[in-house]
Backbone as CSV, one residue per row, in Angstrom:
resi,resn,N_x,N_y,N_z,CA_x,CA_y,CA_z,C_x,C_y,C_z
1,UNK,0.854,-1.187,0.000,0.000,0.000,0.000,0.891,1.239,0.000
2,UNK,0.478,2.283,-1.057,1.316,3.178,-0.778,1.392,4.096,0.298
3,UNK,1.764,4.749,0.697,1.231,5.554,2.286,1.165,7.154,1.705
4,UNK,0.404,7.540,2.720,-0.567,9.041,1.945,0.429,9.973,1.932
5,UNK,0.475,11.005,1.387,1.151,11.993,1.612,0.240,12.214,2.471
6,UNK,0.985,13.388,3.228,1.161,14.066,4.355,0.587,15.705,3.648
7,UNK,-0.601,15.637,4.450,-1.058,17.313,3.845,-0.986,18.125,4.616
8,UNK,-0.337,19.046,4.266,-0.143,20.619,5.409,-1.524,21.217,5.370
9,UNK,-1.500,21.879,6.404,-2.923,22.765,6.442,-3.400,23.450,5.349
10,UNK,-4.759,23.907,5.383,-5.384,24.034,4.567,-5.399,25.815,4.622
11,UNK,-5.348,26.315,3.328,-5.212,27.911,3.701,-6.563,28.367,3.355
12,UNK,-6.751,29.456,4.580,-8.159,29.675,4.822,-7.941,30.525,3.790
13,UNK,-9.270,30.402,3.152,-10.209,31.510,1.194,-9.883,32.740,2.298
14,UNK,-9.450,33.460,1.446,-9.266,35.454,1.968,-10.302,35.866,1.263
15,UNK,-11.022,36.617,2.385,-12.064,37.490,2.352,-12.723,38.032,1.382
16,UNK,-13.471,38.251,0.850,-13.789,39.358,-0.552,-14.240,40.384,0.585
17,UNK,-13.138,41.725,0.206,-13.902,42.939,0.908,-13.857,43.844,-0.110
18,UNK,-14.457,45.390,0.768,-14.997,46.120,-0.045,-13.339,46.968,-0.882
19,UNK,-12.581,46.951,0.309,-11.301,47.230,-0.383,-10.711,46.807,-1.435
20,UNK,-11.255,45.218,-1.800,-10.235,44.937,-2.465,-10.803,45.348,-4.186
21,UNK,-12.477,45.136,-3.891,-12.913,45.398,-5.077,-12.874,47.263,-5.690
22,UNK,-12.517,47.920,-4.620,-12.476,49.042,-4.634,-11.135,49.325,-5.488
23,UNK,-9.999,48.151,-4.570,-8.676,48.546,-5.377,-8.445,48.089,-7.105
24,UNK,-9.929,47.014,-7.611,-9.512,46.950,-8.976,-10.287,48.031,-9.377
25,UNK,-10.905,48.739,-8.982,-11.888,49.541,-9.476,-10.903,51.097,-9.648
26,UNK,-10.162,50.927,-8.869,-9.596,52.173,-9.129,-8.382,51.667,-9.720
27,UNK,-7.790,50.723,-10.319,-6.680,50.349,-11.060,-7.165,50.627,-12.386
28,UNK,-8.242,50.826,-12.422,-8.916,51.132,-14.151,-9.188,52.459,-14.534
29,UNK,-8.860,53.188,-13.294,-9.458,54.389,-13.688,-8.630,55.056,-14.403
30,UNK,-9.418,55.857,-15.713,-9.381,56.719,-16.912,-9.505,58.412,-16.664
31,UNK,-8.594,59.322,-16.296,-8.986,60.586,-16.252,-10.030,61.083,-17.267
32,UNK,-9.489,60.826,-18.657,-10.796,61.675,-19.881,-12.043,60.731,-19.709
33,UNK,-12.167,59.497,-19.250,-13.500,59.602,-19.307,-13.913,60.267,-17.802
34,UNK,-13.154,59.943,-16.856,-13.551,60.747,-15.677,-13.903,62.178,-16.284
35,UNK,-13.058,62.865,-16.990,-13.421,64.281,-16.847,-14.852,64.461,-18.208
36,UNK,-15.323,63.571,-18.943,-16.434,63.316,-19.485,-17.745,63.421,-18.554
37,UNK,-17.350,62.197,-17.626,-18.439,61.843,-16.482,-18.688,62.864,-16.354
38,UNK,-17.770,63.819,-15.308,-18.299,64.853,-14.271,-19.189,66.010,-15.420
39,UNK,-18.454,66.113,-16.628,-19.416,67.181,-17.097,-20.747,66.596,-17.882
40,UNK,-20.870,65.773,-18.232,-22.344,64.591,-18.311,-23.492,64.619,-17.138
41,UNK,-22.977,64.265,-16.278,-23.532,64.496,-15.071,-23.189,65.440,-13.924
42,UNK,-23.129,66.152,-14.761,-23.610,68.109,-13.772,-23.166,68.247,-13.018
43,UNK,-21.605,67.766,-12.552,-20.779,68.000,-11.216,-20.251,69.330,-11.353
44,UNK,-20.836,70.086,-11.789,-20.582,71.957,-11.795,-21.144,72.410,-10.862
45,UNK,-20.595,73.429,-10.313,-20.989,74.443,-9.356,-22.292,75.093,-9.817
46,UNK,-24.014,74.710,-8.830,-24.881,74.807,-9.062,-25.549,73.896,-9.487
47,UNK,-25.010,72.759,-10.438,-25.431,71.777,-11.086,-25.962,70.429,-10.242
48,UNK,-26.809,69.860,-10.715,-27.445,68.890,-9.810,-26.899,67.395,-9.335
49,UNK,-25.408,67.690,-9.116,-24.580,66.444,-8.942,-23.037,67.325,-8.531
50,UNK,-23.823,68.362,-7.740,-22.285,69.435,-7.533,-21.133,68.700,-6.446
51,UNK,-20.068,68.635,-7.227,-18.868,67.808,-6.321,-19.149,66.505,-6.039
52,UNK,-19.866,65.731,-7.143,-19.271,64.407,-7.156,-17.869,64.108,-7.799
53,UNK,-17.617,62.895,-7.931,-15.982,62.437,-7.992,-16.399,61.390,-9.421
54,UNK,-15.055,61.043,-10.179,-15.682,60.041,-10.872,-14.311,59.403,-11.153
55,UNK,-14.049,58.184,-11.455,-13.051,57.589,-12.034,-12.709,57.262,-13.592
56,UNK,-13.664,56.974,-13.867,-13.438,57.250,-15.614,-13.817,55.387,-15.662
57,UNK,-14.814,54.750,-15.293,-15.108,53.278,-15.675,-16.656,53.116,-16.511
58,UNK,-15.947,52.538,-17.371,-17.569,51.937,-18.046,-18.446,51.019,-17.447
59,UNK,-19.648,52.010,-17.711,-20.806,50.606,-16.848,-20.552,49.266,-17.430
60,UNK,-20.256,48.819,-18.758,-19.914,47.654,-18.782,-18.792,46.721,-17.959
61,UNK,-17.901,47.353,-17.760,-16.982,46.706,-16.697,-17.368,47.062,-15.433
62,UNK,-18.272,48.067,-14.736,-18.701,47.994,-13.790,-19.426,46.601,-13.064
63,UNK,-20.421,46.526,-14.534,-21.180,45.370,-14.422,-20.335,44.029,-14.177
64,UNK,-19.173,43.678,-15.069,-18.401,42.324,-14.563,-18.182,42.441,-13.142
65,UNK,-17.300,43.516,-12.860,-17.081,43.390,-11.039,-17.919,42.996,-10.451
66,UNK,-19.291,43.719,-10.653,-19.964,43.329,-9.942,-20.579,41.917,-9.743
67,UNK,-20.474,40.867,-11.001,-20.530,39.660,-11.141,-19.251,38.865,-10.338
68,UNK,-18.415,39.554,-10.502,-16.954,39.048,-10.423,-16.965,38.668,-8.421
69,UNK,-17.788,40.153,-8.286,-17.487,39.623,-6.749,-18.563,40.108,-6.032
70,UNK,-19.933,39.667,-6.610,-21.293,39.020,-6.329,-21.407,38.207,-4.699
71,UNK,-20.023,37.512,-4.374,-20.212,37.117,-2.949,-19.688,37.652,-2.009
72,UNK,-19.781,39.397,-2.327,-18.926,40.015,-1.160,-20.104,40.400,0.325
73,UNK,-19.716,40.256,1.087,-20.819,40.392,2.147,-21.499,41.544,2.056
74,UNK,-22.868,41.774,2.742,-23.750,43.252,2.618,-23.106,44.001,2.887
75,UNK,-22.007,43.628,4.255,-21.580,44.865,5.463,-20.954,45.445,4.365
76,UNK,-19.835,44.858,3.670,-18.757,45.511,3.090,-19.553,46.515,1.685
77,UNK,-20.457,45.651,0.804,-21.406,46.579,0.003,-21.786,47.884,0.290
78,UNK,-21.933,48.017,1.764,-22.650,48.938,2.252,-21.222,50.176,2.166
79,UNK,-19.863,49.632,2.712,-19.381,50.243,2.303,-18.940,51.215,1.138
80,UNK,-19.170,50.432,-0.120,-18.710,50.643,-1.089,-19.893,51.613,-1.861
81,UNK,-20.903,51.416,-0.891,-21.723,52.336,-1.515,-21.625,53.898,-0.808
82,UNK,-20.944,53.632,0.197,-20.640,54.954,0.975,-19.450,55.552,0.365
83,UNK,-19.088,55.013,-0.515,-17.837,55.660,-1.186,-17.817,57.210,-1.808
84,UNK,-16.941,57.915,-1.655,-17.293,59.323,-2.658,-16.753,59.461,-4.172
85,UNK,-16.495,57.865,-4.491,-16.401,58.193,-6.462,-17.690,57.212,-6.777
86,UNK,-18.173,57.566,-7.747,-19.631,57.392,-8.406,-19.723,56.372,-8.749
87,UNK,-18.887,55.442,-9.594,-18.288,54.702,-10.210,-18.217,52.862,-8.877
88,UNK,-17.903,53.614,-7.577,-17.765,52.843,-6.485,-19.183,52.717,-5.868
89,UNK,-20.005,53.656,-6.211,-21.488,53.746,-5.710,-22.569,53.310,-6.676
90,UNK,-22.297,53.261,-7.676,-22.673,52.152,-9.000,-22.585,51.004,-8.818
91,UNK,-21.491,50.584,-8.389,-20.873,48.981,-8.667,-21.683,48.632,-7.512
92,UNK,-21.647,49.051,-6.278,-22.206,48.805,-5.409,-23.449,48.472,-5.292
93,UNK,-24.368,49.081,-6.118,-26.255,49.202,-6.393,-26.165,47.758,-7.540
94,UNK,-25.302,47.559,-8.128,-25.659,46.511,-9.232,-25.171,45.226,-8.830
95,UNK,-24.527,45.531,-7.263,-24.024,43.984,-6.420,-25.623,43.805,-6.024
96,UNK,-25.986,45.000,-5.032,-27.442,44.515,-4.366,-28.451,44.064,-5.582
97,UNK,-27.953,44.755,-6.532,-29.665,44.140,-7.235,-29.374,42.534,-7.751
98,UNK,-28.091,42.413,-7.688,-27.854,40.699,-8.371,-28.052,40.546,-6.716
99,UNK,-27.898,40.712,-6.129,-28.103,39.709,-4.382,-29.047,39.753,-4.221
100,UNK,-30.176,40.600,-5.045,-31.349,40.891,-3.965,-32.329,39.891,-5.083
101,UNK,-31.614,39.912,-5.977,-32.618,38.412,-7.363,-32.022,37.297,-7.105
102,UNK,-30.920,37.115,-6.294,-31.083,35.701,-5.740,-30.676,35.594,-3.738
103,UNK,-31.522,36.465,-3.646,-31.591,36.165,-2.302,-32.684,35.708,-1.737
104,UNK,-32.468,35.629,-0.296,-33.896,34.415,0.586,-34.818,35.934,1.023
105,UNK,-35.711,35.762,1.710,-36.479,36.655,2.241,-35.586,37.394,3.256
106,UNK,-35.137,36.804,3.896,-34.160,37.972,4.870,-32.932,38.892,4.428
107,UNK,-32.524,38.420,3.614,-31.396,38.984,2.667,-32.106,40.157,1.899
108,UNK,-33.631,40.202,1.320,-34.353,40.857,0.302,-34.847,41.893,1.565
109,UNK,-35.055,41.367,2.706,-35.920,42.732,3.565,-34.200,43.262,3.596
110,UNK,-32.930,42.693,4.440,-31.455,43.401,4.357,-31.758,44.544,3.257
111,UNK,-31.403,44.153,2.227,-31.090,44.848,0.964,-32.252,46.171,0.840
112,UNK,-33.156,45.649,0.988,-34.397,46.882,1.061,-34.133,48.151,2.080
113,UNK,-33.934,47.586,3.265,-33.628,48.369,4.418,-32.288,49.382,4.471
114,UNK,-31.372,48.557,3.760,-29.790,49.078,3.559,-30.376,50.446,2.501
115,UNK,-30.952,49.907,1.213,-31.161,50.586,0.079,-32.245,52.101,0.470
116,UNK,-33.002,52.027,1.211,-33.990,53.142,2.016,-33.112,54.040,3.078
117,UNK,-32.037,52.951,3.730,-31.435,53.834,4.667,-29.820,55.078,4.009
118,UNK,-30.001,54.702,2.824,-28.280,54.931,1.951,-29.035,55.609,1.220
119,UNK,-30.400,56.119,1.077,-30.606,57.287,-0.235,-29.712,58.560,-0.645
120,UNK,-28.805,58.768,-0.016,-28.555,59.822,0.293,-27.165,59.622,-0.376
121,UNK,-26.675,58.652,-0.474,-25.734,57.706,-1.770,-26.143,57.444,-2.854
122,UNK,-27.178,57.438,-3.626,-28.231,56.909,-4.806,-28.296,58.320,-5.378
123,UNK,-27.391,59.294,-5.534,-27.740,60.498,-5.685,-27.062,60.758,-7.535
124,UNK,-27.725,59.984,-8.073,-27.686,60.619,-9.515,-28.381,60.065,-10.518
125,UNK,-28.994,60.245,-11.067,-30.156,59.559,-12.099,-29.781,58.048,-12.476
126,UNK,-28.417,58.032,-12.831,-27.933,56.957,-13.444,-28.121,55.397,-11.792
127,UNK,-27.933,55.949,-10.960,-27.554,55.519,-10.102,-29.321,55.059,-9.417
128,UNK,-30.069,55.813,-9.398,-31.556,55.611,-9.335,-31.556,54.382,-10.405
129,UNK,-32.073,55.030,-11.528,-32.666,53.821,-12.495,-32.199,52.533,-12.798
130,UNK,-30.558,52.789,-12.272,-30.680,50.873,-11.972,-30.267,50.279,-10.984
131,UNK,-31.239,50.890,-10.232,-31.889,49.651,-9.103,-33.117,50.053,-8.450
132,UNK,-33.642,51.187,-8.898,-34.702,51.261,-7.726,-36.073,50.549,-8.224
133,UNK,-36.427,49.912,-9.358,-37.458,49.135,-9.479,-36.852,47.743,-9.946
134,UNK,-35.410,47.767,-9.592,-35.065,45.951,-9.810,-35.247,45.775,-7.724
135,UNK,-35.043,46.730,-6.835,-34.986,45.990,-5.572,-36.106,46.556,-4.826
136,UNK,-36.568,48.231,-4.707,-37.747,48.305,-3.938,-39.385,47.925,-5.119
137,UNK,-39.006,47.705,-6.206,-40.384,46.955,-6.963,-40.869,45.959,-6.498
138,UNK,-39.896,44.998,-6.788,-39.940,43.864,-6.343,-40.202,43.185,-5.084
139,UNK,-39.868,43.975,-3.948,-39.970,43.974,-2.638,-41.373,44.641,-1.835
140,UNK,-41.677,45.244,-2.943,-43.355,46.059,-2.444,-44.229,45.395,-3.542
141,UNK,-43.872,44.201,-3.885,-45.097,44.006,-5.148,-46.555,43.429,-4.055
142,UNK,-46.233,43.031,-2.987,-47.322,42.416,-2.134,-47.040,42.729,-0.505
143,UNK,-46.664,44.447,-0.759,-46.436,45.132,0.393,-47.204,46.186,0.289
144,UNK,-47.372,47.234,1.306,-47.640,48.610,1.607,-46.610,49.379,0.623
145,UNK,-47.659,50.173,-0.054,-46.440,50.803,-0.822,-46.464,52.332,-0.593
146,UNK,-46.763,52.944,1.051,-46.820,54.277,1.139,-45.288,54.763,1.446
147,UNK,-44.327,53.711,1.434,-42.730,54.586,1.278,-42.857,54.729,0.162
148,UNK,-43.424,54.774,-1.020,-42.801,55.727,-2.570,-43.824,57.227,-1.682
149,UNK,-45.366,57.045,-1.440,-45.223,58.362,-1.770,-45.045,59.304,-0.805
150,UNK,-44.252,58.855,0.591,-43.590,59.639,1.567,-41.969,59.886,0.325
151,UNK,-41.661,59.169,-0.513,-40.290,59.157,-1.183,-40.958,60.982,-1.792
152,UNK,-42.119,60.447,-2.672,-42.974,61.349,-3.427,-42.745,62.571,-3.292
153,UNK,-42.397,63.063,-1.806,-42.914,64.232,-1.123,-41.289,64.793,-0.616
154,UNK,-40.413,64.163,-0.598,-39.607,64.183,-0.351,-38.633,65.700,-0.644
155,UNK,-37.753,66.141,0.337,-37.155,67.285,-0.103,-36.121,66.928,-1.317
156,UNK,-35.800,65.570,-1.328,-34.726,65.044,-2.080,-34.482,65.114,-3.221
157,UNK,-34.513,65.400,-4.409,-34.775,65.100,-5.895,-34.555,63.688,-5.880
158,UNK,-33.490,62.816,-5.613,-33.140,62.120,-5.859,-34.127,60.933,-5.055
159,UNK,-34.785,61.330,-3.920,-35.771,60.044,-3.802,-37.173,60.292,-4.512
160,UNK,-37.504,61.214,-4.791,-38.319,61.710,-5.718,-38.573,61.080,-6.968
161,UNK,-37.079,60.935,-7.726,-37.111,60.035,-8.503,-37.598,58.815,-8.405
162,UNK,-36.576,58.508,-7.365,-36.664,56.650,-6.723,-37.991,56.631,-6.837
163,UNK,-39.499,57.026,-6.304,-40.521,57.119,-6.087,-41.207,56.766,-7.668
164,UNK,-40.975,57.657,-8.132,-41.300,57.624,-9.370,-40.943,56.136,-10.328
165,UNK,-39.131,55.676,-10.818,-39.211,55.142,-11.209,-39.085,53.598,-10.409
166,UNK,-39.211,53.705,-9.381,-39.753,52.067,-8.729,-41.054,51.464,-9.365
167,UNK,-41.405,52.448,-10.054,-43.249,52.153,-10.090,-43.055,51.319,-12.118
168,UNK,-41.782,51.501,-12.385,-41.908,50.737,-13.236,-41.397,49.034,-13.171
169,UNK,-41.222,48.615,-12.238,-41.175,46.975,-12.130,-42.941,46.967,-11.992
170,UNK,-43.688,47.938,-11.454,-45.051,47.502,-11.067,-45.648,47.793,-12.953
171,UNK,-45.258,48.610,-13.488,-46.047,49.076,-14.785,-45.482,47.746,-16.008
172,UNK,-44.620,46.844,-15.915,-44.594,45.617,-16.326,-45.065,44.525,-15.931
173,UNK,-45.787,44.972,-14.741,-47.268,43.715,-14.606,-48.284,43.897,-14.812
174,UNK,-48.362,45.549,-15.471,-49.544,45.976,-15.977,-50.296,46.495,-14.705
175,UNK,-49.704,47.249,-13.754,-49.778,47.517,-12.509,-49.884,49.425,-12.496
176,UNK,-51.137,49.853,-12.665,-50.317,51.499,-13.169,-50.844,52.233,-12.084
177,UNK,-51.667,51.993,-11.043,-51.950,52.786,-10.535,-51.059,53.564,-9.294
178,UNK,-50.121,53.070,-9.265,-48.892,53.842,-8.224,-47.985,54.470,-9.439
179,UNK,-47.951,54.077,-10.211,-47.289,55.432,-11.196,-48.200,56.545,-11.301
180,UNK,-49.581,56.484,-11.969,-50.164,57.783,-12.448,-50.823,58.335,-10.851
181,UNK,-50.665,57.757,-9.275,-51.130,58.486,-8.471,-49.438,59.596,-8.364
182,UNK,-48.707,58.900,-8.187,-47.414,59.573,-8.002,-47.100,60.862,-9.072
183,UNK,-47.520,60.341,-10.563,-46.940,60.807,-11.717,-47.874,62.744,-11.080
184,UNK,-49.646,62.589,-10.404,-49.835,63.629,-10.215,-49.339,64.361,-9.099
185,UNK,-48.885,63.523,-8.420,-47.994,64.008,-7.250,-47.045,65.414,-7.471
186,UNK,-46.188,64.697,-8.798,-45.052,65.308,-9.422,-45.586,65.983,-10.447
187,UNK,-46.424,66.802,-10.641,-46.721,67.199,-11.875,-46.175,68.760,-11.628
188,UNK,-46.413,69.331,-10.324,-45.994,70.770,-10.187,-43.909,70.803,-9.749
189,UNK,-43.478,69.686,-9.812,-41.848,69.512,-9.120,-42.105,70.840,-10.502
190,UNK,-40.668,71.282,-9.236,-39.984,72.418,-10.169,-38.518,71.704,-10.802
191,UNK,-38.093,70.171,-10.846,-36.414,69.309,-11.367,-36.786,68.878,-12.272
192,UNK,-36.045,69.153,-13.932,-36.165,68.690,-14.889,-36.201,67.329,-14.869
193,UNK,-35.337,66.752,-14.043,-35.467,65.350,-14.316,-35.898,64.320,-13.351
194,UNK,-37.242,64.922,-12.634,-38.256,64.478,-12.299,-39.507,64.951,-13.662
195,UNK,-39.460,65.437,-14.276,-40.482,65.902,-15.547,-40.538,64.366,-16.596
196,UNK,-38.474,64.227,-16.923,-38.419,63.709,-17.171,-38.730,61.931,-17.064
197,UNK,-38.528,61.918,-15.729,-39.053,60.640,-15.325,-40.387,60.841,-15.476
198,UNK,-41.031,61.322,-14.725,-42.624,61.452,-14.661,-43.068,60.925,-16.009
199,UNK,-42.210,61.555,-17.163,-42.649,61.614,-18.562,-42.566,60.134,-19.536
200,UNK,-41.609,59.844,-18.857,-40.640,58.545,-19.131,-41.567,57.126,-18.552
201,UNK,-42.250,57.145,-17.175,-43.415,56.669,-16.851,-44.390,56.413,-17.157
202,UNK,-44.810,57.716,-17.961,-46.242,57.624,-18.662,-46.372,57.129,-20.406
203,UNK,-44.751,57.665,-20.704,-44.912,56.943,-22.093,-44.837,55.166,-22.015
204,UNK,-44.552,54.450,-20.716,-44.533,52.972,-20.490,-45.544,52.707,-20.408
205,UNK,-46.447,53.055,-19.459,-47.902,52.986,-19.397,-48.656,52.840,-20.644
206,UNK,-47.994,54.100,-21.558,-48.872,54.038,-22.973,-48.482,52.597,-23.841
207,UNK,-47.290,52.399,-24.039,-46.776,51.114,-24.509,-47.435,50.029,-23.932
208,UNK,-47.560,50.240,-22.658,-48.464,48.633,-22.395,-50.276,48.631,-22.752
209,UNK,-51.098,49.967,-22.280,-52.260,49.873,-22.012,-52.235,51.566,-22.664
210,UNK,-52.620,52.002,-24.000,-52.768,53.259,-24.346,-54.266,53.898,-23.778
211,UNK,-54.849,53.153,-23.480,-56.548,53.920,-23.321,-56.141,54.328,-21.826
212,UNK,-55.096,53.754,-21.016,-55.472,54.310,-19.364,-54.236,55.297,-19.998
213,UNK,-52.777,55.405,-20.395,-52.367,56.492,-20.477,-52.719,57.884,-21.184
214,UNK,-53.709,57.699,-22.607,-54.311,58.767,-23.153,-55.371,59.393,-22.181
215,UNK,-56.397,58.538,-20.975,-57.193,59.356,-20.164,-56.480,59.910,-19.096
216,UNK,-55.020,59.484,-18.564,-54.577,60.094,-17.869,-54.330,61.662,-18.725
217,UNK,-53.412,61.605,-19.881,-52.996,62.490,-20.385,-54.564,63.488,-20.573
218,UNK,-55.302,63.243,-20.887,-56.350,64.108,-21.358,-56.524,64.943,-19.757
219,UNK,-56.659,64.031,-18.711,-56.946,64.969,-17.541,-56.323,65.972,-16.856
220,UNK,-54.709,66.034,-17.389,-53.704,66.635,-16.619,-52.692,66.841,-17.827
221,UNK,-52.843,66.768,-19.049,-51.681,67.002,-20.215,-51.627,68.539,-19.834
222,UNK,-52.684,69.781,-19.721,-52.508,70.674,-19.802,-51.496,71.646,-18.512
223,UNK,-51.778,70.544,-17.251,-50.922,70.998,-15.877,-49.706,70.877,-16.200
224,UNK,-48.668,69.438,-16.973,-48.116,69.394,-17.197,-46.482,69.840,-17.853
225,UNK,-45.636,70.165,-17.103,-44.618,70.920,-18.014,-44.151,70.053,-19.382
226,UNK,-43.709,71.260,-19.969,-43.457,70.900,-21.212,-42.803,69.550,-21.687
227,UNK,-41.312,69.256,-20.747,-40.722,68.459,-20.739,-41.245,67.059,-20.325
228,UNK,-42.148,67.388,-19.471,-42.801,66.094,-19.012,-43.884,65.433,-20.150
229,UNK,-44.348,66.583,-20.425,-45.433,65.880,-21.659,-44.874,65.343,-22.741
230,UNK,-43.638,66.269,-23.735,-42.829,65.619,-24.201,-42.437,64.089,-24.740
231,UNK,-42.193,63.753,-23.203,-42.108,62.248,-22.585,-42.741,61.702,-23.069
232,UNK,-43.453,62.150,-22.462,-44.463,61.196,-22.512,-45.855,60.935,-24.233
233,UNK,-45.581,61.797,-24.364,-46.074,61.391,-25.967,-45.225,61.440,-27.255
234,UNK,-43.793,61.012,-26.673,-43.116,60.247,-27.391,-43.215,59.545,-28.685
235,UNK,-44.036,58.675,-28.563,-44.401,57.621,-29.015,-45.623,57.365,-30.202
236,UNK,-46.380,58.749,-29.769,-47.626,59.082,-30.382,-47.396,59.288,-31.778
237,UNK,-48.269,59.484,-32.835,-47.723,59.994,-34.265,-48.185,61.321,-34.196
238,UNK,-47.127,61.848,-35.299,-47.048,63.647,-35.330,-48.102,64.048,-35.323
239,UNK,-48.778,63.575,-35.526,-50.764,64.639,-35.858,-50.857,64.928,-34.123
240,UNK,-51.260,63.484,-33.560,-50.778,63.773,-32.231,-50.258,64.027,-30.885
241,UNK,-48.870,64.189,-31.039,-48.068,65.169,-30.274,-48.611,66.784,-30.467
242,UNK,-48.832,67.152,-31.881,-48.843,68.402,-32.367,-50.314,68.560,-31.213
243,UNK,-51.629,67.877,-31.429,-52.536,68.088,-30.567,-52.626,68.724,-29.281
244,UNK,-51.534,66.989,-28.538,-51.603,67.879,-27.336,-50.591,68.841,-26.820
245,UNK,-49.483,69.247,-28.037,-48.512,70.296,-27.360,-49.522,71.901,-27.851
246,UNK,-50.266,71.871,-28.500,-51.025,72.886,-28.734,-52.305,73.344,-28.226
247,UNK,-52.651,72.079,-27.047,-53.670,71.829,-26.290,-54.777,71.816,-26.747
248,UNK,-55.061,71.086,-28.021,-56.078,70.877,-28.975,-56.893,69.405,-28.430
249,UNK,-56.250,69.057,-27.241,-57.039,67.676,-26.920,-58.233,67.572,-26.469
């Protein structure tokens, strides 16, 4: 019989933390697209993203990391979403939304709770729309859904949004009535890009079910700012857009 080798200890797997994914994340970074980012997204003095940071990474490679290291714990996520480059607060929202589509019920209330308590990190359009109706949609589809319109009311722009576009995981089940209560919520915001969302909302609505978005539009096209209506009749043919931008409806 031959006799066994002799095995030395076993070396304990090292950690996935938020550092380490942080340190490939910034091994990639690109000044010109960084200095693209910041003027794309309004990091000017006055502008609605004043003194954010950016590294210069494409959401496409954002997205691998975030596959890449999919089993990093919440705690450390949480970090990485507290980060002050954009790029680190991205990667971070597109870990939770892959954890939060294959997580158990306690992991999905985690992620919800983390994601409500960190708004204040979620602070740029790009950074809203992908995740706030892949994790609080999904998580309020057979819940109370009066956190959008406390979000609704919000001093925030940026949960304002959230409010708004969460309501499209619900408007792909053919679910519209928390968009068009919200959409009148937002009809007087004075932030373009709450108009825009608002607008962006209602042209989905029309794509799925046109008779409930044309009676919405008929009741409130005229309250509507420009930009928002816009949006939202997108889609319509020229005879009518021309209608209702001339308020011929």
């Amino acid at each position: 019989m031959v006799p066994s080798k002799r095995q030395g200890p076993r070396k304990a797997k090292t950690a996935t933390t938020a550092g380490k994914l942080s340190k490939a994340l910034r091994a990639l970074a690109d000044p010109d697209i960084a200095a693209h980012s910041q003027r794309f997204f309004k990091t000017g003095k006055g502008e609605y993203a004043e003194g954010d940071k950016f590294l210069g990474i494409r959401v496409p490679v954002l997205r691998k990391h975030a596959q890449q290291f999919e089993d990093l714990p919440l705690d450390q996520v949480r970090r990485l979403l507290e980060s002050r480059y954009h790029e680190e607060r991205l990667c971070a929202l597109l870990l939770l939304v892959r954890k939060f589509g294959k997580g158990d019920e306690a992991e999905r209330t985690a992620i919800y709770n983390l994601y409500l308590n960190h708004t204040h990190y979620i602070n740029n359009w790009d950074l809203v729309d992908s995740s706030a109706h892949h994790i609080l949609g999904p998580y309020l589809d057979h819940r109370d859904r009066q956190v959008l319109y406390e979000l609704s009311d919000s001093s925030s722009l940026w949960e304002r949004r959230i409010a708004i576009m969460t309501t499209l995981h619900f408007i792909k089940q053919d679910q519209f009535d928390d968009t068009l209560k919200i959409a009148v919520r937002l009809l007087r915001d004075d932030a373009d890009l709450i108009h825009k969302a608002v607008g962006w909302m209602l042209r989905e609505v029309g794509k799925r079910n046109p008779v409930v978005a044309k009676a919405f539009l008929k009741a409130y096209y005229r309250q509507m700012p420009r930009t928002m209506l816009r949006y939202a009749i997108e889609k319509f043919s020229d005879n009518q857009r021309q209608r209702y931008l001339q308020g011929q409806v």
